[in-house]
Structure formats: structure tokens, C-alpha cells
């Protein structure tokens, strides 16, 4: 059967639904799902078979200089054995030289295998970008947590803020006024991309131009939508990336350092071989003699013992001339360079590749934000004071999403006045971002600016001192221990429970603002507005009844 994905971005929603015989309000039936799975398989990246340990070890000895050292070690061992037999010495001292050579080569192989194994494990991190489950419509019923690997082309999936896209999908309908996705892992563009439902006319277009498609591994930062799955598994864009990585790993191209070492080894072998041959031939009279009769040699006499003796001298000279420590020095230098690069999150698969970076003379980079961490934090904010004409500026420390990273400098407003309360309420409630803990790091779902505002609320606290102490002493302490799950930030949660959201008008590039209607404990409705004017956020509140 033909498994090629359809150009869904250039088709209308009706055409895509007709292609998979799916209905937007009912999804696929169980029978259709089984048929699609037989055709397309499971929605998962292929597990490439790793190299066997023996092959990894043998590859470390696939080098001309290393091969020369192996031959030298073997010859040195034979000479040590013969010398020990002649002198009746069988102690360890006779085998020091071959043992040292072999030990150096073994250490060299261990470092090489260790480094490549670590790189292979690091490449597995690509699979962690895949979503684990999704909200899918099947047989007319919503399956809230269907495993992502069970998705098939034609499935109807609903996405919301913070969701990770489980497959490449065509957007069928928007449930909010705007929809944005963060897809820097695919395009390198750090800014969220605005999405829509209209077909894209040219069938052949770049990834960035497919504004009606969402791709596996990307994250929804604003809005929600209903999508049609069109590509799964290795047919997705992230699957194509893995395929390219695997193909690149199979390419064997020598680095400048390896080429120079091979050239050096070849020249060294030739030079040492010629010198040894000359040394052996110079002493030929000591093991080969003859008499001259009528100008011609006669009565040839050959001494095998002396011939072997001078051959051992020539071989000993060769062993002494080979730099046994060169591979160890090179491997150690490259390993140290690899370690420094690993500390900067740069993965090196093969040790000699480190040297390629040293040969780089020009680095071309763009200004899309891919060289940054794509994190934001509040540096300072200001509000009006007790009097209308009085303004206050507060400086904030900390550059991460960890609420405990830094704080507000000289913060004395623990019992916040009305102005500070309004600002904290807008930052917490008029906000779609979320914070989660990935191991020891705090990360954000949604827009980085909105995540920064939520962290600010945590640093400000809540107006009620007793409630503030209760939150910080118990709830936050417990929530910080959660791994890979959304953290219920204490102060933000206090505001969202106090002011319940009734309606939302998402952030729009035309309006440059986000608005929410909230119900207060008093029963009155309020409109909270967050206006974006680059590079500042202005927080506006309308206290009139809605």
C-alpha cells in the first residue's frame, strides 16, 4: 500500500476528512483504526539497533598508528620471550615494554568506547521530545489520555495550552481566537508561530510556511484547537530528523586530524622500515661470509643465530622509534576537550570530531534567538504608591523560572496595597503559562513572558500575611519535590481561586493584549487586561461590572 503522507497543508479540511473517511464530530471507528494501523504502523520513532560492544572495541583499533603499535607490541613480546629463554630470565621485567604498549592501547580503546556510548545515549534524548498521550475523539467519545503511540492518520485530536503535539496534524478548527506553537526544535525560530486553518496554495513549500500544520514534538503556547492526524512515526518531521541523524552516523568521513595521523603513520612506517633494513644489511658480514675464487664468490657460510641476533637489533630499533605514548596523548587531549564541550551541552559522538571544531575559521549564525535559552524573567516593575502622583520602582533578582531564585530587592510591601494587589492578580489570572519541574530545572509551558509574570507573583506573595505563611511553609515546600509534573504555584493558585475566570480573549498580534473576565468573591465581574507593548508589559484593570 502507498504510505506516502498527503500534502494536507494544501488541502481543505473537508478533503483531509474525506481522505481518511473520518468525521470531525465522531472521529474514527475502532475498525478504521485497526485498518489504518495495519497500513501505517504505530506512532513511534524507529529504534535503531545499536552497535555491539565488540564492534565498538574493534573500531578503536581501526587506525594506522594503532595498528603499528600492535605490531610493535607483538614483536616486542617475541623478543622479550626469546631474550628470556636465552638468558634464562622469565621475570616480569622482560615484558615491561610490550605490557606498557598494550596497556596504553587498551586505555585508548576504553576512553573511545565510553565516549561513543555516552553519545549514543544522548541521541536517545530525541525520543523524549515525543508526547506520551493525547485527547482523542474515537467512536464519538472523547478518550482523554490515549497513548500517543496508538494514534493513526485520520484521528481527531484536541490540543490545549501546554500540550505537546503527538503527531504531525492538520488544524481543522480553532477553539480560541488565536493559536501559537513553539517549534524551535524544528525550525530554529524561538518566537511562537501563529497558526490558522486556511489551506496553503503552493504544495511544495518550506516547513515554516505550513501555518495550518502542527508538528510532533512542538508545544502549544497559546490557544486551543482540533486537528486531524496526517503523519505518524517516522513519517513525521521529527522522524525525518532521526532518519537523517542515523544516516549521518553511517557516513565515515575522516577528520583533518585523522588524515594527518594516518599520513604520519604511513611515513613513520616507511622510514622505520628503511632504517631497520639498512641497519640489518650493514651487519651482513657478521652472519654471511664467502671465499672469492676466480673473481666469483664461493663457499658461502651463513649463521642463522647471528642473522637472528642482528635482526632483533633492527627490530628493537624500530620499537624504540615508534612513539607509543602518542595515541594516549591524543586520546587524552580529545577526551578533555569533549568533556568541556559536554559541560556546554554539546554532544560529541566520536573523539576525533573535536579536532574539527579547532579547524573552524568561520561560524555563521542567525539572529532568530536560537543562541539564547528562550527564557525570560522580570527585572523590574513599577506601580503607583499611596498617592496618585507617587510611583515606586522595584528591582527583581533571579533569571530562571525557579520562584526561589532571587527575589524582590528591599521588598517591604508584605501587606500589599490595592495597586500591588491588582498587578499581582493580573499577572496570575490573565495568564495561560505554566511552570513545571524537569528534574532539577524549572521549565515553562506557554509564552516565556507570561511564565516570567507568574514567577514574579510567587516572589510578591499574597496580601494576607497568614495565608502567605501557610502557602510558603507547606504547599510550596511539597510542590517543589514534584518531578516532571506541573507545579501548583501557591500564590498564583491563591489568586486563581479567588478570581475565577469566566471568559478569555487570547493574546492577539492586532490587539496586542489579552483579556479575561473574572468573578470575584463579592459576586461582581471584572475585566482584567494585559497589554503588550514591546519591550514592556502594561497591566490594565477595569473595575466596572461586566
XYZ file of C-alpha atoms in Angstrom:
546
model
C 0.000 0.000 0.000
C 1.008 3.609 -0.535
C 2.242 5.029 2.777
C 3.252 8.441 1.497
C 1.615 11.217 3.533
C -0.803 13.537 1.794
C 0.053 17.247 1.322
C -2.545 18.129 3.952
C -1.417 21.767 4.203
C -2.592 22.424 0.628
C -5.887 20.544 1.083
C -9.046 21.814 2.685
C -10.274 20.317 5.955
C -13.100 18.544 4.097
C -10.633 16.915 1.697
C -8.481 15.652 4.591
C -11.506 14.203 6.377
C -12.671 12.546 3.173
C -9.198 11.060 2.562
C -9.312 9.178 5.882
C -13.116 8.727 5.932
C -13.216 10.474 9.304
C -15.801 12.760 10.875
C -14.833 15.822 12.856
C -17.568 15.247 15.458
C -17.098 11.470 15.831
C -13.534 10.646 14.807
C -12.521 7.213 13.543
C -14.213 3.957 14.457
C -12.312 1.100 16.103
C -12.426 -0.851 12.815
C -10.962 2.098 10.887
C -8.213 2.487 13.489
C -7.122 -1.134 13.049
C -7.060 -0.774 9.267
C -5.000 2.400 9.480
C -2.559 0.794 11.918
C -2.021 -2.132 9.553
C -1.165 0.388 6.854
C 0.905 2.940 8.785
C 2.067 1.104 11.902
C 2.495 2.539 15.382
C 3.131 6.202 16.057
C 6.663 5.881 17.404
C 10.191 6.520 16.236
C 12.141 3.543 14.981
C 14.566 2.060 17.466
C 17.860 1.825 15.657
C 19.907 -1.190 16.608
C 22.995 -0.043 18.461
C 26.486 -1.233 17.658
C 27.610 -4.338 19.556
C 30.252 -3.749 22.206
C 32.763 -5.925 20.350
C 32.357 -3.831 17.198
C 32.830 -0.608 19.172
C 36.039 -2.008 20.655
C 37.378 -3.169 17.286
C 36.664 0.255 15.757
C 39.015 1.831 18.289
C 41.876 -0.207 16.793
C 40.988 0.706 13.197
C 43.767 3.258 12.943
C 47.103 3.004 11.149
C 49.164 4.263 14.085
C 47.390 1.922 16.489
C 47.991 -0.995 14.136
C 51.696 -0.127 14.018
C 51.794 -0.132 17.812
C 50.048 -3.503 17.914
C 52.689 -4.953 15.594
C 55.408 -3.326 17.704
C 53.914 -4.795 20.887
C 53.767 -8.263 19.304
C 57.376 -8.105 18.086
C 58.499 -6.700 21.435
C 56.797 -9.621 23.188
C 58.506 -12.163 20.915
C 61.903 -10.539 21.511
C 61.313 -10.468 25.263
C 60.362 -14.139 25.204
C 63.432 -15.097 23.130
C 65.723 -12.962 25.281
C 64.295 -14.518 28.429
C 64.834 -18.035 27.046
C 68.438 -17.296 26.116
C 69.341 -15.642 29.409
C 67.130 -17.968 31.453
C 65.153 -14.970 32.721
C 61.384 -15.300 32.893
C 60.609 -12.404 35.233
C 58.129 -9.609 34.605
C 60.932 -7.153 33.788
C 61.448 -8.742 30.391
C 57.857 -7.992 29.379
C 57.570 -4.417 30.667
C 57.787 -2.799 27.241
C 55.096 -4.884 25.443
C 52.873 -4.678 28.524
C 53.084 -0.857 28.601
C 52.279 -0.611 24.880
C 49.243 -2.899 25.229
C 48.069 -1.039 28.357
C 48.182 2.295 26.509
C 46.170 0.890 23.620
C 43.599 -0.662 25.979
C 43.122 2.628 27.833
C 42.797 4.391 24.498
C 40.061 1.939 23.444
C 38.220 2.268 26.783
C 38.036 6.058 26.508
C 36.856 5.847 22.900
C 34.138 3.275 23.649
C 32.984 5.191 26.725
C 32.662 8.440 24.785
C 30.764 6.900 21.866
C 28.422 5.039 24.234
C 27.597 8.282 26.028
C 26.913 9.973 22.688
C 24.562 7.143 21.686
C 22.650 7.605 24.940
C 22.466 11.344 24.355
C 20.937 10.768 20.919
C 18.119 8.869 22.647
C 17.050 12.221 24.114
C 15.439 12.943 20.742
C 12.740 10.412 21.610
C 11.934 12.284 24.823
C 10.537 15.087 22.671
C 7.625 12.838 21.768
C 4.304 13.250 23.543
C 3.139 10.409 25.786
C -0.637 10.808 25.445
C -3.309 12.959 23.867
C -7.010 13.855 23.950
C -8.524 11.903 21.044
C -12.049 11.538 19.651
C -12.949 7.946 18.695
C -16.307 6.251 18.080
C -17.963 9.530 19.057
C -16.399 9.535 22.537
C -13.517 11.556 23.971
C -10.531 9.477 25.134
C -8.706 11.925 27.451
C -5.373 10.104 27.777
C -4.885 7.868 24.755
C -1.230 6.746 24.441
C 0.393 8.707 21.634
C 1.847 5.564 20.031
C -1.719 4.366 19.270
C -2.556 7.359 17.067
C -3.190 6.712 13.367
C -3.716 9.069 10.399
C -7.311 10.310 10.474
C -7.602 10.546 14.261
C -9.199 13.709 15.633
C -7.076 15.255 18.406
C -7.773 18.239 20.644
C -4.860 20.434 21.751
C -4.756 22.989 24.569
C -2.187 25.341 26.071
C 0.846 23.421 27.350
C 0.102 20.281 25.332
C 2.914 18.641 23.386
C 1.878 17.681 19.867
C 1.825 13.851 19.487
C 1.991 13.680 15.656
C 2.050 15.849 12.540
C -1.509 17.151 12.196
C -3.654 19.429 10.047
C -5.526 22.088 12.011
C -9.247 21.571 11.413
C -10.784 24.203 13.704
C -9.698 26.799 16.259
C -11.451 26.802 19.629
C -9.899 30.147 20.551
C -9.313 33.338 18.620
C -5.591 32.639 18.177
C -3.267 29.636 18.272
C 0.509 29.730 18.687
C 3.064 26.957 18.843
C 6.712 26.887 19.844
C 8.515 24.890 17.141
C 12.129 25.988 17.554
C 13.225 22.324 17.703
C 12.306 22.031 14.014
C 12.787 25.475 12.510
C 15.185 27.187 14.921
C 12.761 30.108 15.306
C 12.451 30.904 19.007
C 9.323 33.065 18.717
C 5.955 31.240 18.845
C 4.369 30.742 15.428
C 0.813 31.895 14.728
C -1.327 29.121 13.227
C -4.553 29.073 11.206
C -6.878 26.776 9.260
C -6.693 28.176 5.713
C -5.067 25.949 3.036
C -1.609 26.864 1.771
C -1.675 27.207 -2.014
C 1.801 26.002 -3.088
C 2.054 22.268 -2.468
C 5.844 22.467 -2.354
C 6.723 24.849 0.466
C 9.077 25.099 3.424
C 8.243 23.920 6.916
C 7.855 27.486 8.183
C 5.207 28.210 5.547
C 2.910 25.385 6.678
C 0.923 27.612 9.023
C -2.050 25.228 9.149
C 0.049 22.302 10.388
C 1.268 21.349 13.861
C 4.266 19.058 14.154
C 5.195 16.299 16.576
C 7.412 17.430 19.444
C 6.300 21.078 19.345
C 4.323 22.722 22.160
C 1.134 24.786 22.240
C 1.873 28.088 23.972
C -1.380 29.904 23.281
C -4.935 28.849 22.382
C -6.564 25.511 21.642
C -7.673 23.687 18.511
C -8.970 20.481 16.924
C -6.629 18.699 14.497
C -6.558 15.785 12.063
C -3.582 13.417 12.296
C -1.882 13.110 8.886
C 1.605 11.743 9.661
C 2.770 9.357 12.360
C 6.004 7.644 13.413
C 8.939 8.030 11.050
C 6.826 9.995 8.543
C 6.679 12.968 10.904
C 9.166 15.819 10.671
C 10.904 14.694 13.860
C 11.044 11.183 12.409
C 12.815 12.572 9.346
C 15.334 14.244 11.660
C 16.075 10.926 13.374
C 16.483 9.265 9.978
C 18.983 11.938 8.928
C 20.906 11.508 12.198
C 21.102 7.758 11.637
C 22.249 8.203 8.035
C 24.874 10.699 9.150
C 26.164 8.236 11.742
C 26.765 5.691 8.990
C 28.908 8.094 6.992
C 32.586 7.593 7.625
C 34.498 10.750 6.817
C 37.982 11.267 8.191
C 38.674 14.426 10.142
C 41.757 16.553 9.373
C 43.462 15.148 12.483
C 42.869 11.526 11.455
C 44.132 12.239 7.951
C 47.307 13.802 9.340
C 47.829 10.927 11.790
C 47.362 8.356 9.022
C 49.818 10.265 6.848
C 52.268 10.483 9.746
C 51.873 6.767 10.486
C 52.466 5.847 6.860
C 55.611 7.968 6.636
C 56.837 6.712 10.009
C 56.331 3.097 8.962
C 58.234 3.625 5.720
C 61.086 5.486 7.413
C 61.462 2.983 10.259
C 61.293 0.052 7.848
C 64.052 1.505 5.668
C 66.258 2.321 8.668
C 65.840 -1.181 10.131
C 66.592 -2.776 6.782
C 69.719 -0.645 6.365
C 70.897 -1.445 9.918
C 70.374 -5.161 9.309
C 72.123 -5.111 5.917
C 75.094 -3.131 7.240
C 75.898 -6.058 9.537
C 75.552 -8.734 6.851
C 79.280 -9.643 7.054
C 78.732 -10.821 10.638
C 76.348 -13.616 9.601
C 77.165 -14.129 5.926
C 80.692 -14.807 4.502
C 82.266 -16.390 1.382
C 85.538 -17.006 -0.444
C 86.443 -15.447 -3.792
C 87.520 -17.956 -6.478
C 88.402 -16.580 -9.911
C 86.527 -13.405 -9.063
C 83.367 -15.253 -8.086
C 82.020 -15.901 -4.576
C 82.275 -19.488 -3.383
C 81.969 -21.471 -0.144
C 79.086 -19.396 1.251
C 78.778 -19.571 5.046
C 75.574 -18.444 6.773
C 75.000 -18.160 10.553
C 71.289 -18.229 11.375
C 71.953 -17.386 15.045
C 73.873 -14.223 14.184
C 71.352 -13.321 11.497
C 68.573 -13.537 14.086
C 70.614 -11.545 16.575
C 71.110 -8.597 14.224
C 67.505 -8.839 13.115
C 66.469 -8.450 16.763
C 68.699 -5.374 16.976
C 66.965 -3.868 13.939
C 63.502 -4.665 15.340
C 64.438 -3.258 18.747
C 65.442 -0.061 16.977
C 62.041 0.019 15.259
C 60.190 -0.488 18.532
C 62.197 2.286 20.166
C 61.480 4.659 17.281
C 57.668 4.208 17.458
C 56.023 6.829 19.750
C 53.956 4.542 21.982
C 52.610 7.453 24.008
C 51.256 9.403 21.012
C 47.813 7.706 20.851
C 47.384 8.092 24.611
C 48.279 11.794 24.490
C 45.918 12.397 21.550
C 43.055 10.466 23.168
C 43.510 12.253 26.500
C 43.558 15.680 24.829
C 40.430 14.923 22.794
C 38.656 13.452 25.839
C 39.346 16.599 27.865
C 38.033 18.724 25.001
C 34.942 16.540 24.744
C 34.324 16.871 28.473
C 34.449 20.658 28.283
C 32.033 20.638 25.360
C 29.693 18.258 27.188
C 29.532 20.755 30.054
C 28.132 23.200 27.486
C 25.553 20.601 26.314
C 27.471 19.847 23.100
C 27.408 16.131 22.310
C 30.452 14.681 20.513
C 29.905 11.234 19.076
C 33.466 10.451 18.014
C 36.555 11.792 19.767
C 38.456 12.903 16.615
C 35.479 15.129 15.719
C 36.540 17.502 18.494
C 39.547 18.492 16.396
C 37.252 19.532 13.524
C 35.950 22.370 15.677
C 39.526 23.513 16.194
C 39.917 23.813 12.416
C 36.829 26.044 12.137
C 37.664 29.555 10.972
C 34.162 30.984 10.365
C 30.938 30.345 12.281
C 27.727 31.533 10.593
C 24.776 32.211 12.885
C 21.436 33.965 12.562
C 19.546 36.267 14.905
C 16.417 34.179 15.444
C 17.060 33.683 19.147
C 18.293 30.115 18.805
C 21.520 31.045 20.581
C 19.617 32.037 23.728
C 17.848 29.964 26.397
C 14.422 31.311 25.340
C 13.703 32.157 28.974
C 12.556 35.489 30.339
C 12.394 36.973 33.803
C 11.107 40.199 35.303
C 13.967 42.601 36.042
C 11.936 45.496 37.490
C 8.364 46.777 37.767
C 6.702 49.951 38.964
C 3.326 50.902 40.412
C 1.715 53.971 41.847
C 2.143 54.470 45.560
C -0.204 55.628 48.275
C -0.644 58.905 46.443
C -1.657 59.307 42.819
C 1.499 61.220 41.907
C 3.865 58.836 43.689
C 5.489 55.998 41.743
C 7.568 53.138 43.047
C 10.130 51.088 41.172
C 11.029 47.605 42.389
C 14.062 45.647 41.198
C 13.808 41.872 40.905
C 16.673 39.386 41.112
C 16.817 35.946 39.506
C 16.960 34.846 35.881
C 15.283 31.410 35.922
C 11.748 30.097 36.387
C 12.557 28.886 39.891
C 10.475 31.054 42.274
C 13.221 30.645 44.881
C 15.867 32.064 42.506
C 16.385 35.577 43.830
C 13.626 37.866 44.984
C 12.425 41.455 45.053
C 15.133 43.820 46.300
C 14.212 45.664 49.519
C 10.694 44.239 49.423
C 8.764 45.655 52.369
C 5.235 45.530 50.944
C 4.198 42.244 52.521
C 0.751 43.637 53.193
C 0.285 44.834 49.605
C -1.762 47.918 48.834
C -4.502 47.986 46.187
C -2.177 48.811 43.298
C 0.198 45.930 44.009
C -2.740 43.569 44.522
C -4.195 44.486 41.134
C -0.870 43.897 39.414
C -0.349 40.520 41.111
C -3.914 39.478 40.265
C -3.489 40.321 36.565
C -0.098 38.568 36.364
C -1.552 35.405 37.916
C -5.050 35.231 36.403
C -4.672 36.898 32.992
C -2.096 34.273 32.112
C -2.050 30.927 30.284
C 1.515 29.859 31.094
C 2.531 27.073 33.433
C 5.691 26.110 35.325
C 6.902 22.531 35.728
C 9.993 20.930 37.213
C 12.090 18.774 34.882
C 14.427 17.096 37.340
C 16.340 19.963 38.931
C 15.374 22.594 36.314
C 12.213 24.674 36.187
C 10.705 24.998 32.728
C 7.691 26.773 31.289
C 4.750 25.858 29.102
C 3.297 28.759 27.200
C 4.859 32.108 26.391
C 8.118 32.888 28.234
C 6.883 36.371 29.135
C 3.767 35.007 30.808
C 5.803 32.436 32.705
C 8.056 35.237 33.965
C 4.995 37.098 35.292
C 3.836 34.022 37.227
C 7.256 33.696 38.829
C 7.022 37.368 39.815
C 3.716 36.696 41.594
C 5.374 33.968 43.649
C 8.098 36.392 44.695
C 5.488 39.019 45.646
C 3.396 36.696 47.807
C -0.269 37.315 48.705
C -1.878 40.203 50.605
C -2.910 38.151 53.623
C 0.169 37.509 55.818
C -1.316 34.412 57.473
C -2.258 32.883 54.116
C 1.154 33.778 52.714
C 2.992 31.966 55.506
C 0.733 28.945 55.151
C 1.386 28.702 51.416
C 5.137 29.115 51.617
C 5.608 26.841 54.622
C 3.607 23.819 53.467
C 2.203 23.859 49.957
C 5.191 25.255 48.094
C 7.624 23.061 50.025
C 5.678 19.967 48.997
C 5.136 21.016 45.384
C 8.836 21.701 44.784
C 9.504 17.991 45.234
C 7.310 17.017 42.270
C 9.344 15.775 39.308
C 8.177 16.227 35.698
C 4.718 17.437 36.677
C 3.028 20.812 36.680
C 3.712 22.688 39.882
C 0.756 24.361 41.536
C 2.427 27.607 42.468
C 0.990 28.640 45.796
C 0.479 32.382 45.315
C -0.762 32.071 41.711
C -3.185 29.358 42.779
C -4.463 31.590 45.585
C -5.271 34.354 43.074
C -6.885 31.994 40.525
C -9.137 30.515 43.230
C -10.039 33.983 44.449
C -10.811 35.349 40.968
C -12.475 32.668 38.852
C -12.080 33.072 35.100
C -15.351 33.213 33.184
C -14.212 34.160 29.677
C -10.927 34.717 27.845
C -9.869 36.717 24.825
C -6.413 35.412 23.926
C -3.366 37.459 23.129
C -3.586 38.756 19.563
C -0.981 40.424 17.377
C -3.520 43.008 16.221
C -4.987 43.866 19.629
C -1.612 43.284 21.346
C -3.461 42.410 24.529
C -5.057 39.575 26.472
C -8.320 39.994 28.378
C -10.162 37.842 30.905
C -13.439 38.295 32.743
C -13.267 37.062 36.336
C -15.849 36.561 39.092
C -14.775 37.997 42.453
C -15.799 36.616 45.870
C -18.219 39.530 46.122
C -20.069 38.237 43.045
C -19.024 41.126 40.817
C -17.335 40.578 37.458
C -14.165 42.399 36.490
C -12.257 42.716 33.230
C -8.512 42.205 33.548
C -6.383 43.288 30.588
C -2.704 42.673 29.916
C -1.350 44.882 27.123
C 1.867 44.041 25.303
C 3.920 46.957 24.071
C 7.391 45.685 23.177
C 9.523 45.520 25.186
C 7.239 46.227 28.164
C 4.066 44.731 29.605
C 1.421 47.179 30.792
C -1.190 45.747 33.131
C -4.586 47.427 32.985
C -7.647 46.781 35.122
C -11.252 47.852 34.559
C -13.263 47.672 37.774
C -16.624 48.185 36.149
C -19.201 45.427 36.352
C -19.195 43.266 33.208
